[in-house]
Amino acid sequence: MNRCLICMSALDEGVTLKEYLFEEDIICGHCRHRFIKNDRIYTYKNLKVHAFYQYDDFMESLLYQFKEGRDVALADVFLWKQRKKMVDIFRQHQCVIMPSSKEKLESRGFHHLKKILACSKVEICDCFIKTKNYKQSLQRAQNREKIHSIMQFSFFPEKDFYLFDDVVTSGNTLLAAASLLRKKEEMIEAYVLSVHPRFVEICDKQ
Ligand SMILES: [Zn+2]
């Protein structure tokens, strides 16, 4: 029998009857119920952000185990519930993933966003290159030229696109990507796995 990918319990542990009958899952009910769903859509500057879950201690530790602990077996748990919806959302759009630095890619041996998206069969566009220390630098880079020196794209997406990241915290990465790809002042939409409380606060304070 298959076991929960997170806690190794039997898959039917803690599932409701409805879930048991209608929702095939790869983790047990107890673990599934720890994902806190998020229905809000956030608007921040020229960015519209859709987040599937809230970023809390559970999400943090799961992402840490997956990314830094290189527990690749966890990859499918993040978007498992959205995998079919994602195909619909991205039917006419490429999924532009936020970059990892070369050092991270080499030490991890995989791009975490490609792994997370693998269960949903969306068309991935890996067009960005990230330079060192870019998180800190991005906060200071207000204009396009400065952003270019930190984050660049190697090619332009071939069709319409939405951005994708695992966590939105300050919004700086998505804003930088949007500003590099945007035509004039158009709104750019992004989908993220989870939204950090700090980003919710930033959006509420505008
Ligand atoms: Zn479990």
mmCIF file with all atom_site columns, C-alpha atoms and ligand atoms in Angstrom:
data_model
loop_
_atom_site.group_PDB
_atom_site.id
_atom_site.type_symbol
_atom_site.label_atom_id
_atom_site.label_alt_id
_atom_site.label_comp_id
_atom_site.label_asym_id
_atom_site.label_entity_id
_atom_site.label_seq_id
_atom_site.pdbx_PDB_ins_code
_atom_site.Cartn_x
_atom_site.Cartn_y
_atom_site.Cartn_z
_atom_site.occupancy
_atom_site.B_iso_or_equiv
_atom_site.pdbx_formal_charge
_atom_site.auth_seq_id
_atom_site.auth_comp_id
_atom_site.auth_asym_id
_atom_site.auth_atom_id
_atom_site.pdbx_PDB_model_num
ATOM   1   C  CA . MET A 1 1   ? 0.000   0.000  0.000   1.00 0.00 ? 1   MET A CA 1
ATOM   2   C  CA . ASN A 1 2   ? 1.193   3.510  -0.799  1.00 0.00 ? 2   ASN A CA 1
ATOM   3   C  CA . ARG A 1 3   ? 2.205   5.685  2.114   1.00 0.00 ? 3   ARG A CA 1
ATOM   4   C  CA . CYS A 1 4   ? 1.889   9.431  2.747   1.00 0.00 ? 4   CYS A CA 1
ATOM   5   C  CA . LEU A 1 5   ? 4.903   11.132 1.154   1.00 0.00 ? 5   LEU A CA 1
ATOM   6   C  CA . ILE A 1 6   ? 5.235   13.443 4.145   1.00 0.00 ? 6   ILE A CA 1
ATOM   7   C  CA . CYS A 1 7   ? 4.593   11.367 7.288   1.00 0.00 ? 7   CYS A CA 1
ATOM   8   C  CA . MET A 1 8   ? 4.549   7.797  5.901   1.00 0.00 ? 8   MET A CA 1
ATOM   9   C  CA . SER A 1 9   ? 1.130   7.052  7.424   1.00 0.00 ? 9   SER A CA 1
ATOM   10  C  CA . ALA A 1 10  ? -1.442  5.098  5.440   1.00 0.00 ? 10  ALA A CA 1
ATOM   11  C  CA . LEU A 1 11  ? -2.997  7.332  2.764   1.00 0.00 ? 11  LEU A CA 1
ATOM   12  C  CA . ASP A 1 12  ? -6.516  6.999  4.185   1.00 0.00 ? 12  ASP A CA 1
ATOM   13  C  CA . GLU A 1 13  ? -5.450  8.297  7.626   1.00 0.00 ? 13  GLU A CA 1
ATOM   14  C  CA . GLY A 1 14  ? -7.462  11.385 8.530   1.00 0.00 ? 14  GLY A CA 1
ATOM   15  C  CA . VAL A 1 15  ? -9.307  11.709 5.212   1.00 0.00 ? 15  VAL A CA 1
ATOM   16  C  CA . THR A 1 16  ? -12.970 12.660 5.152   1.00 0.00 ? 16  THR A CA 1
ATOM   17  C  CA . LEU A 1 17  ? -15.455 10.393 3.388   1.00 0.00 ? 17  LEU A CA 1
ATOM   18  C  CA . LYS A 1 18  ? -15.786 12.917 0.538   1.00 0.00 ? 18  LYS A CA 1
ATOM   19  C  CA . GLU A 1 19  ? -12.036 13.023 0.078   1.00 0.00 ? 19  GLU A CA 1
ATOM   20  C  CA . TYR A 1 20  ? -11.834 9.246  0.233   1.00 0.00 ? 20  TYR A CA 1
ATOM   21  C  CA . LEU A 1 21  ? -14.482 8.856  -2.460  1.00 0.00 ? 21  LEU A CA 1
ATOM   22  C  CA . PHE A 1 22  ? -13.657 11.709 -4.812  1.00 0.00 ? 22  PHE A CA 1
ATOM   23  C  CA . GLU A 1 23  ? -10.172 13.056 -4.272  1.00 0.00 ? 23  GLU A CA 1
ATOM   24  C  CA . GLU A 1 24  ? -7.200  10.906 -5.045  1.00 0.00 ? 24  GLU A CA 1
ATOM   25  C  CA . ASP A 1 25  ? -4.203  12.107 -3.058  1.00 0.00 ? 25  ASP A CA 1
ATOM   26  C  CA . ILE A 1 26  ? -0.568  11.225 -2.465  1.00 0.00 ? 26  ILE A CA 1
ATOM   27  C  CA . ILE A 1 27  ? -0.469  12.362 1.173   1.00 0.00 ? 27  ILE A CA 1
ATOM   28  C  CA . CYS A 1 28  ? -2.668  11.459 4.135   1.00 0.00 ? 28  CYS A CA 1
ATOM   29  C  CA . GLY A 1 29  ? -5.626  13.511 5.326   1.00 0.00 ? 29  GLY A CA 1
ATOM   30  C  CA . HIS A 1 30  ? -3.775  14.825 8.381   1.00 0.00 ? 30  HIS A CA 1
ATOM   31  C  CA . CYS A 1 31  ? -0.963  16.256 6.248   1.00 0.00 ? 31  CYS A CA 1
ATOM   32  C  CA . ARG A 1 32  ? -3.354  17.541 3.557   1.00 0.00 ? 32  ARG A CA 1
ATOM   33  C  CA . HIS A 1 33  ? -5.364  19.457 6.127   1.00 0.00 ? 33  HIS A CA 1
ATOM   34  C  CA . ARG A 1 34  ? -2.217  21.280 7.261   1.00 0.00 ? 34  ARG A CA 1
ATOM   35  C  CA . PHE A 1 35  ? -2.055  23.141 3.938   1.00 0.00 ? 35  PHE A CA 1
ATOM   36  C  CA . ILE A 1 36  ? -3.887  26.418 4.557   1.00 0.00 ? 36  ILE A CA 1
ATOM   37  C  CA . LYS A 1 37  ? -5.802  27.355 1.423   1.00 0.00 ? 37  LYS A CA 1
ATOM   38  C  CA . ASN A 1 38  ? -5.797  30.933 0.214   1.00 0.00 ? 38  ASN A CA 1
ATOM   39  C  CA . ASP A 1 39  ? -8.564  32.350 -1.942  1.00 0.00 ? 39  ASP A CA 1
ATOM   40  C  CA . ARG A 1 40  ? -7.483  35.975 -2.138  1.00 0.00 ? 40  ARG A CA 1
ATOM   41  C  CA . ILE A 1 41  ? -5.965  37.602 -5.227  1.00 0.00 ? 41  ILE A CA 1
ATOM   42  C  CA . TYR A 1 42  ? -3.426  40.339 -4.483  1.00 0.00 ? 42  TYR A CA 1
ATOM   43  C  CA . THR A 1 43  ? -2.789  43.465 -6.517  1.00 0.00 ? 43  THR A CA 1
ATOM   44  C  CA . TYR A 1 44  ? 0.572   45.101 -5.984  1.00 0.00 ? 44  TYR A CA 1
ATOM   45  C  CA . LYS A 1 45  ? 1.819   47.830 -8.327  1.00 0.00 ? 45  LYS A CA 1
ATOM   46  C  CA . ASN A 1 46  ? 1.555   46.304 -11.839 1.00 0.00 ? 46  ASN A CA 1
ATOM   47  C  CA . LEU A 1 47  ? 1.276   42.812 -10.517 1.00 0.00 ? 47  LEU A CA 1
ATOM   48  C  CA . LYS A 1 48  ? -1.744  40.607 -9.901  1.00 0.00 ? 48  LYS A CA 1
ATOM   49  C  CA . VAL A 1 49  ? -0.816  37.663 -7.695  1.00 0.00 ? 49  VAL A CA 1
ATOM   50  C  CA . HIS A 1 50  ? -2.818  34.472 -7.235  1.00 0.00 ? 50  HIS A CA 1
ATOM   51  C  CA . ALA A 1 51  ? -1.659  32.357 -4.304  1.00 0.00 ? 51  ALA A CA 1
ATOM   52  C  CA . PHE A 1 52  ? -2.849  28.818 -3.619  1.00 0.00 ? 52  PHE A CA 1
ATOM   53  C  CA . TYR A 1 53  ? -1.766  28.539 0.019   1.00 0.00 ? 53  TYR A CA 1
ATOM   54  C  CA . GLN A 1 54  ? -0.578  30.581 2.950   1.00 0.00 ? 54  GLN A CA 1
ATOM   55  C  CA . TYR A 1 55  ? 3.099   30.410 3.818   1.00 0.00 ? 55  TYR A CA 1
ATOM   56  C  CA . ASP A 1 56  ? 3.282   29.221 7.419   1.00 0.00 ? 56  ASP A CA 1
ATOM   57  C  CA . ASP A 1 57  ? 5.618   27.038 9.531   1.00 0.00 ? 57  ASP A CA 1
ATOM   58  C  CA . PHE A 1 58  ? 4.320   23.893 7.873   1.00 0.00 ? 58  PHE A CA 1
ATOM   59  C  CA . MET A 1 59  ? 4.908   25.200 4.332   1.00 0.00 ? 59  MET A CA 1
ATOM   60  C  CA . GLU A 1 60  ? 8.286   26.582 5.365   1.00 0.00 ? 60  GLU A CA 1
ATOM   61  C  CA . SER A 1 61  ? 9.525   23.280 6.758   1.00 0.00 ? 61  SER A CA 1
ATOM   62  C  CA . LEU A 1 62  ? 8.153   21.322 3.813   1.00 0.00 ? 62  LEU A CA 1
ATOM   63  C  CA . LEU A 1 63  ? 9.832   23.602 1.277   1.00 0.00 ? 63  LEU A CA 1
ATOM   64  C  CA . TYR A 1 64  ? 13.045  23.495 3.287   1.00 0.00 ? 64  TYR A CA 1
ATOM   65  C  CA . GLN A 1 65  ? 13.051  19.700 3.357   1.00 0.00 ? 65  GLN A CA 1
ATOM   66  C  CA . PHE A 1 66  ? 12.370  19.619 -0.376  1.00 0.00 ? 66  PHE A CA 1
ATOM   67  C  CA . LYS A 1 67  ? 14.771  22.351 -1.511  1.00 0.00 ? 67  LYS A CA 1
ATOM   68  C  CA . GLU A 1 68  ? 17.639  22.325 0.973   1.00 0.00 ? 68  GLU A CA 1
ATOM   69  C  CA . GLY A 1 69  ? 17.238  18.717 2.152   1.00 0.00 ? 69  GLY A CA 1
ATOM   70  C  CA . ARG A 1 70  ? 16.901  17.719 -1.525  1.00 0.00 ? 70  ARG A CA 1
ATOM   71  C  CA . ASP A 1 71  ? 13.963  15.497 -0.751  1.00 0.00 ? 71  ASP A CA 1
ATOM   72  C  CA . VAL A 1 72  ? 12.801  15.295 -4.353  1.00 0.00 ? 72  VAL A CA 1
ATOM   73  C  CA . ALA A 1 73  ? 10.073  12.778 -3.474  1.00 0.00 ? 73  ALA A CA 1
ATOM   74  C  CA . LEU A 1 74  ? 8.098   15.680 -1.976  1.00 0.00 ? 74  LEU A CA 1
ATOM   75  C  CA . ALA A 1 75  ? 7.909   17.623 -5.255  1.00 0.00 ? 75  ALA A CA 1
ATOM   76  C  CA . ASP A 1 76  ? 4.399   16.491 -6.228  1.00 0.00 ? 76  ASP A CA 1
ATOM   77  C  CA . VAL A 1 77  ? 2.711   17.252 -2.897  1.00 0.00 ? 77  VAL A CA 1
ATOM   78  C  CA . PHE A 1 78  ? 2.776   21.034 -3.385  1.00 0.00 ? 78  PHE A CA 1
ATOM   79  C  CA . LEU A 1 79  ? 0.581   21.398 -6.481  1.00 0.00 ? 79  LEU A CA 1
ATOM   80  C  CA . TRP A 1 80  ? -1.110  18.004 -6.419  1.00 0.00 ? 80  TRP A CA 1
ATOM   81  C  CA . LYS A 1 81  ? -4.540  19.505 -5.713  1.00 0.00 ? 81  LYS A CA 1
ATOM   82  C  CA . GLN A 1 82  ? -4.094  22.197 -8.385  1.00 0.00 ? 82  GLN A CA 1
ATOM   83  C  CA . ARG A 1 83  ? -2.476  20.052 -11.061 1.00 0.00 ? 83  ARG A CA 1
ATOM   84  C  CA . LYS A 1 84  ? -5.581  19.866 -13.277 1.00 0.00 ? 84  LYS A CA 1
ATOM   85  C  CA . LYS A 1 85  ? -6.614  23.463 -12.614 1.00 0.00 ? 85  LYS A CA 1
ATOM   86  C  CA . MET A 1 86  ? -3.087  24.562 -13.575 1.00 0.00 ? 86  MET A CA 1
ATOM   87  C  CA . VAL A 1 87  ? -3.451  22.940 -16.998 1.00 0.00 ? 87  VAL A CA 1
ATOM   88  C  CA . ASP A 1 88  ? -6.619  25.019 -17.551 1.00 0.00 ? 88  ASP A CA 1
ATOM   89  C  CA . ILE A 1 89  ? -5.052  28.231 -16.242 1.00 0.00 ? 89  ILE A CA 1
ATOM   90  C  CA . PHE A 1 90  ? -1.961  27.812 -18.428 1.00 0.00 ? 90  PHE A CA 1
ATOM   91  C  CA . ARG A 1 91  ? -3.728  26.430 -21.495 1.00 0.00 ? 91  ARG A CA 1
ATOM   92  C  CA . GLN A 1 92  ? -2.945  29.557 -23.538 1.00 0.00 ? 92  GLN A CA 1
ATOM   93  C  CA . HIS A 1 93  ? 0.018   30.709 -21.475 1.00 0.00 ? 93  HIS A CA 1
ATOM   94  C  CA . GLN A 1 94  ? 3.574   29.744 -20.817 1.00 0.00 ? 94  GLN A CA 1
ATOM   95  C  CA . CYS A 1 95  ? 4.641   29.403 -17.220 1.00 0.00 ? 95  CYS A CA 1
ATOM   96  C  CA . VAL A 1 96  ? 7.611   31.718 -16.670 1.00 0.00 ? 96  VAL A CA 1
ATOM   97  C  CA . ILE A 1 97  ? 9.510   30.425 -13.654 1.00 0.00 ? 97  ILE A CA 1
ATOM   98  C  CA . MET A 1 98  ? 11.574  32.644 -11.366 1.00 0.00 ? 98  MET A CA 1
ATOM   99  C  CA . PRO A 1 99  ? 15.284  31.840 -11.570 1.00 0.00 ? 99  PRO A CA 1
ATOM   100 C  CA . SER A 1 100 ? 17.605  30.076 -9.177  1.00 0.00 ? 100 SER A CA 1
ATOM   101 C  CA . SER A 1 101 ? 21.248  31.101 -9.047  1.00 0.00 ? 101 SER A CA 1
ATOM   102 C  CA . LYS A 1 102 ? 23.739  28.871 -10.857 1.00 0.00 ? 102 LYS A CA 1
ATOM   103 C  CA . GLU A 1 103 ? 25.269  27.944 -7.498  1.00 0.00 ? 103 GLU A CA 1
ATOM   104 C  CA . LYS A 1 104 ? 21.910  26.818 -6.073  1.00 0.00 ? 104 LYS A CA 1
ATOM   105 C  CA . LEU A 1 105 ? 21.082  24.825 -9.195  1.00 0.00 ? 105 LEU A CA 1
ATOM   106 C  CA . GLU A 1 106 ? 24.407  23.047 -9.079  1.00 0.00 ? 106 GLU A CA 1
ATOM   107 C  CA . SER A 1 107 ? 24.348  22.280 -5.362  1.00 0.00 ? 107 SER A CA 1
ATOM   108 C  CA . ARG A 1 108 ? 20.723  21.087 -5.468  1.00 0.00 ? 108 ARG A CA 1
ATOM   109 C  CA . GLY A 1 109 ? 20.954  19.256 -8.745  1.00 0.00 ? 109 GLY A CA 1
ATOM   110 C  CA . PHE A 1 110 ? 17.455  20.353 -9.768  1.00 0.00 ? 110 PHE A CA 1
ATOM   111 C  CA . HIS A 1 111 ? 15.345  23.453 -10.343 1.00 0.00 ? 111 HIS A CA 1
ATOM   112 C  CA . HIS A 1 112 ? 12.784  23.342 -7.523  1.00 0.00 ? 112 HIS A CA 1
ATOM   113 C  CA . LEU A 1 113 ? 10.041  25.074 -9.543  1.00 0.00 ? 113 LEU A CA 1
ATOM   114 C  CA . LYS A 1 114 ? 10.379  22.693 -12.484 1.00 0.00 ? 114 LYS A CA 1
ATOM   115 C  CA . LYS A 1 115 ? 10.030  19.782 -10.063 1.00 0.00 ? 115 LYS A CA 1
ATOM   116 C  CA . ILE A 1 116 ? 7.005   21.334 -8.346  1.00 0.00 ? 116 ILE A CA 1
ATOM   117 C  CA . LEU A 1 117 ? 5.330   21.973 -11.712 1.00 0.00 ? 117 LEU A CA 1
ATOM   118 C  CA . ALA A 1 118 ? 6.115   18.547 -13.134 1.00 0.00 ? 118 ALA A CA 1
ATOM   119 C  CA . CYS A 1 119 ? 2.817   16.997 -11.909 1.00 0.00 ? 119 CYS A CA 1
ATOM   120 C  CA . SER A 1 120 ? 0.733   19.602 -13.720 1.00 0.00 ? 120 SER A CA 1
ATOM   121 C  CA . LYS A 1 121 ? 2.119   19.395 -17.265 1.00 0.00 ? 121 LYS A CA 1
ATOM   122 C  CA . VAL A 1 122 ? 2.169   23.130 -17.931 1.00 0.00 ? 122 VAL A CA 1
ATOM   123 C  CA . GLU A 1 123 ? 4.486   24.590 -20.549 1.00 0.00 ? 123 GLU A CA 1
ATOM   124 C  CA . ILE A 1 124 ? 7.477   25.900 -18.617 1.00 0.00 ? 124 ILE A CA 1
ATOM   125 C  CA . CYS A 1 125 ? 9.485   28.867 -19.855 1.00 0.00 ? 125 CYS A CA 1
ATOM   126 C  CA . ASP A 1 126 ? 12.843  29.100 -18.068 1.00 0.00 ? 126 ASP A CA 1
ATOM   127 C  CA . CYS A 1 127 ? 13.974  32.386 -19.572 1.00 0.00 ? 127 CYS A CA 1
ATOM   128 C  CA . PHE A 1 128 ? 15.602  34.162 -16.632 1.00 0.00 ? 128 PHE A CA 1
ATOM   129 C  CA . ILE A 1 129 ? 19.163  34.195 -15.385 1.00 0.00 ? 129 ILE A CA 1
ATOM   130 C  CA . LYS A 1 130 ? 19.888  35.232 -11.838 1.00 0.00 ? 130 LYS A CA 1
ATOM   131 C  CA . THR A 1 131 ? 23.166  36.650 -10.644 1.00 0.00 ? 131 THR A CA 1
ATOM   132 C  CA . LYS A 1 132 ? 24.678  36.404 -7.169  1.00 0.00 ? 132 LYS A CA 1
ATOM   133 C  CA . ASN A 1 133 ? 23.179  38.071 -4.095  1.00 0.00 ? 133 ASN A CA 1
ATOM   134 C  CA . TYR A 1 134 ? 20.231  39.201 -6.079  1.00 0.00 ? 134 TYR A CA 1
ATOM   135 C  CA . LYS A 1 135 ? 17.690  39.143 -3.282  1.00 0.00 ? 135 LYS A CA 1
ATOM   136 C  CA . GLN A 1 136 ? 19.454  41.879 -1.360  1.00 0.00 ? 136 GLN A CA 1
ATOM   137 C  CA . SER A 1 137 ? 20.353  43.788 -4.519  1.00 0.00 ? 137 SER A CA 1
ATOM   138 C  CA . LEU A 1 138 ? 16.827  43.678 -5.906  1.00 0.00 ? 138 LEU A CA 1
ATOM   139 C  CA . GLN A 1 139 ? 15.522  45.633 -2.946  1.00 0.00 ? 139 GLN A CA 1
ATOM   140 C  CA . ARG A 1 140 ? 17.799  48.509 -3.850  1.00 0.00 ? 140 ARG A CA 1
ATOM   141 C  CA . ALA A 1 141 ? 17.273  48.328 -7.582  1.00 0.00 ? 141 ALA A CA 1
ATOM   142 C  CA . GLN A 1 142 ? 14.375  50.597 -8.362  1.00 0.00 ? 142 GLN A CA 1
ATOM   143 C  CA . ASN A 1 143 ? 14.902  51.179 -12.038 1.00 0.00 ? 143 ASN A CA 1
ATOM   144 C  CA . ARG A 1 144 ? 15.019  48.923 -15.048 1.00 0.00 ? 144 ARG A CA 1
ATOM   145 C  CA . GLU A 1 145 ? 18.721  49.365 -15.767 1.00 0.00 ? 145 GLU A CA 1
ATOM   146 C  CA . LYS A 1 146 ? 19.676  48.324 -12.268 1.00 0.00 ? 146 LYS A CA 1
ATOM   147 C  CA . ILE A 1 147 ? 17.367  45.337 -12.318 1.00 0.00 ? 147 ILE A CA 1
ATOM   148 C  CA . HIS A 1 148 ? 18.987  44.295 -15.615 1.00 0.00 ? 148 HIS A CA 1
ATOM   149 C  CA . SER A 1 149 ? 22.350  44.072 -13.884 1.00 0.00 ? 149 SER A CA 1
ATOM   150 C  CA . ILE A 1 150 ? 20.941  41.624 -11.316 1.00 0.00 ? 150 ILE A CA 1
ATOM   151 C  CA . MET A 1 151 ? 18.397  39.588 -13.220 1.00 0.00 ? 151 MET A CA 1
ATOM   152 C  CA . GLN A 1 152 ? 18.261  39.082 -16.967 1.00 0.00 ? 152 GLN A CA 1
ATOM   153 C  CA . PHE A 1 153 ? 16.288  37.084 -19.458 1.00 0.00 ? 153 PHE A CA 1
ATOM   154 C  CA . SER A 1 154 ? 18.077  34.999 -22.057 1.00 0.00 ? 154 SER A CA 1
ATOM   155 C  CA . PHE A 1 155 ? 15.101  34.957 -24.412 1.00 0.00 ? 155 PHE A CA 1
ATOM   156 C  CA . PHE A 1 156 ? 11.605  36.415 -24.484 1.00 0.00 ? 156 PHE A CA 1
ATOM   157 C  CA . PRO A 1 157 ? 8.609   34.064 -23.917 1.00 0.00 ? 157 PRO A CA 1
ATOM   158 C  CA . GLU A 1 158 ? 7.190   32.877 -27.235 1.00 0.00 ? 158 GLU A CA 1
ATOM   159 C  CA . LYS A 1 159 ? 3.565   33.478 -26.272 1.00 0.00 ? 159 LYS A CA 1
ATOM   160 C  CA . ASP A 1 160 ? 1.441   34.939 -23.480 1.00 0.00 ? 160 ASP A CA 1
ATOM   161 C  CA . PHE A 1 161 ? 2.687   34.019 -20.054 1.00 0.00 ? 161 PHE A CA 1
ATOM   162 C  CA . TYR A 1 162 ? 2.065   34.083 -16.334 1.00 0.00 ? 162 TYR A CA 1
ATOM   163 C  CA . LEU A 1 163 ? 4.880   34.194 -13.809 1.00 0.00 ? 163 LEU A CA 1
ATOM   164 C  CA . PHE A 1 164 ? 5.338   31.420 -11.273 1.00 0.00 ? 164 PHE A CA 1
ATOM   165 C  CA . ASP A 1 165 ? 7.195   31.187 -7.952  1.00 0.00 ? 165 ASP A CA 1
ATOM   166 C  CA . ASP A 1 166 ? 6.961   29.083 -4.815  1.00 0.00 ? 166 ASP A CA 1
ATOM   167 C  CA . VAL A 1 167 ? 6.742   31.911 -2.255  1.00 0.00 ? 167 VAL A CA 1
ATOM   168 C  CA . VAL A 1 168 ? 5.981   35.608 -2.595  1.00 0.00 ? 168 VAL A CA 1
ATOM   169 C  CA . THR A 1 169 ? 7.472   37.553 0.336   1.00 0.00 ? 169 THR A CA 1
ATOM   170 C  CA . SER A 1 170 ? 8.468   41.100 -0.633  1.00 0.00 ? 170 SER A CA 1
ATOM   171 C  CA . GLY A 1 171 ? 7.222   40.793 -4.199  1.00 0.00 ? 171 GLY A CA 1
ATOM   172 C  CA . ASN A 1 172 ? 10.586  42.102 -5.455  1.00 0.00 ? 172 ASN A CA 1
ATOM   173 C  CA . THR A 1 173 ? 11.450  39.071 -7.573  1.00 0.00 ? 173 THR A CA 1
ATOM   174 C  CA . LEU A 1 174 ? 8.087   39.019 -9.346  1.00 0.00 ? 174 LEU A CA 1
ATOM   175 C  CA . LEU A 1 175 ? 8.152   42.812 -9.785  1.00 0.00 ? 175 LEU A CA 1
ATOM   176 C  CA . ALA A 1 176 ? 11.628  42.676 -11.297 1.00 0.00 ? 176 ALA A CA 1
ATOM   177 C  CA . ALA A 1 177 ? 10.603  39.902 -13.679 1.00 0.00 ? 177 ALA A CA 1
ATOM   178 C  CA . ALA A 1 178 ? 7.446   41.785 -14.585 1.00 0.00 ? 178 ALA A CA 1
ATOM   179 C  CA . SER A 1 179 ? 9.325   44.988 -15.231 1.00 0.00 ? 179 SER A CA 1
ATOM   180 C  CA . LEU A 1 180 ? 11.771  43.210 -17.559 1.00 0.00 ? 180 LEU A CA 1
ATOM   181 C  CA . LEU A 1 181 ? 9.038   41.462 -19.541 1.00 0.00 ? 181 LEU A CA 1
ATOM   182 C  CA . ARG A 1 182 ? 6.309   44.060 -19.481 1.00 0.00 ? 182 ARG A CA 1
ATOM   183 C  CA . LYS A 1 183 ? 5.184   45.976 -22.474 1.00 0.00 ? 183 LYS A CA 1
ATOM   184 C  CA . LYS A 1 184 ? 4.442   49.520 -21.366 1.00 0.00 ? 184 LYS A CA 1
ATOM   185 C  CA . GLU A 1 185 ? 2.379   49.591 -18.186 1.00 0.00 ? 185 GLU A CA 1
ATOM   186 C  CA . GLU A 1 186 ? 0.330   46.451 -18.641 1.00 0.00 ? 186 GLU A CA 1
ATOM   187 C  CA . MET A 1 187 ? -0.639  44.305 -15.666 1.00 0.00 ? 187 MET A CA 1
ATOM   188 C  CA . ILE A 1 188 ? 1.306   41.071 -15.293 1.00 0.00 ? 188 ILE A CA 1
ATOM   189 C  CA . GLU A 1 189 ? -0.258  38.088 -13.577 1.00 0.00 ? 189 GLU A CA 1
ATOM   190 C  CA . ALA A 1 190 ? 1.609   35.701 -11.343 1.00 0.00 ? 190 ALA A CA 1
ATOM   191 C  CA . TYR A 1 191 ? 0.715   32.424 -9.692  1.00 0.00 ? 191 TYR A CA 1
ATOM   192 C  CA . VAL A 1 192 ? 2.517   31.397 -6.543  1.00 0.00 ? 192 VAL A CA 1
ATOM   193 C  CA . LEU A 1 193 ? 2.343   28.308 -4.412  1.00 0.00 ? 193 LEU A CA 1
ATOM   194 C  CA . SER A 1 194 ? 2.188   30.325 -1.192  1.00 0.00 ? 194 SER A CA 1
ATOM   195 C  CA . VAL A 1 195 ? 1.904   33.864 0.105   1.00 0.00 ? 195 VAL A CA 1
ATOM   196 C  CA . HIS A 1 196 ? 4.035   35.072 3.028   1.00 0.00 ? 196 HIS A CA 1
ATOM   197 C  CA . PRO A 1 197 ? 2.208   37.177 5.682   1.00 0.00 ? 197 PRO A CA 1
ATOM   198 C  CA . ARG A 1 198 ? 4.659   40.008 4.933   1.00 0.00 ? 198 ARG A CA 1
ATOM   199 C  CA . PHE A 1 199 ? 3.348   40.285 1.373   1.00 0.00 ? 199 PHE A CA 1
ATOM   200 C  CA . VAL A 1 200 ? -0.245  40.326 2.630   1.00 0.00 ? 200 VAL A CA 1
ATOM   201 C  CA . GLU A 1 201 ? 0.753   43.187 4.935   1.00 0.00 ? 201 GLU A CA 1
ATOM   202 C  CA . ILE A 1 202 ? 2.474   45.098 2.106   1.00 0.00 ? 202 ILE A CA 1
ATOM   203 C  CA . CYS A 1 203 ? -0.647  44.767 -0.058  1.00 0.00 ? 203 CYS A CA 1
ATOM   204 C  CA . ASP A 1 204 ? -2.976  45.816 2.754   1.00 0.00 ? 204 ASP A CA 1
ATOM   205 C  CA . LYS A 1 205 ? -0.903  48.900 3.540   1.00 0.00 ? 205 LYS A CA 1
ATOM   206 C  CA . GLN A 1 206 ? -0.883  50.325 0.009   1.00 0.00 ? 206 GLN A CA 1
HETATM 207 ZN ZN . ZN  B 2 .   ? 0.831   12.336 6.290   1.00 0.00 ? 1   ZN  B ZN 1
#
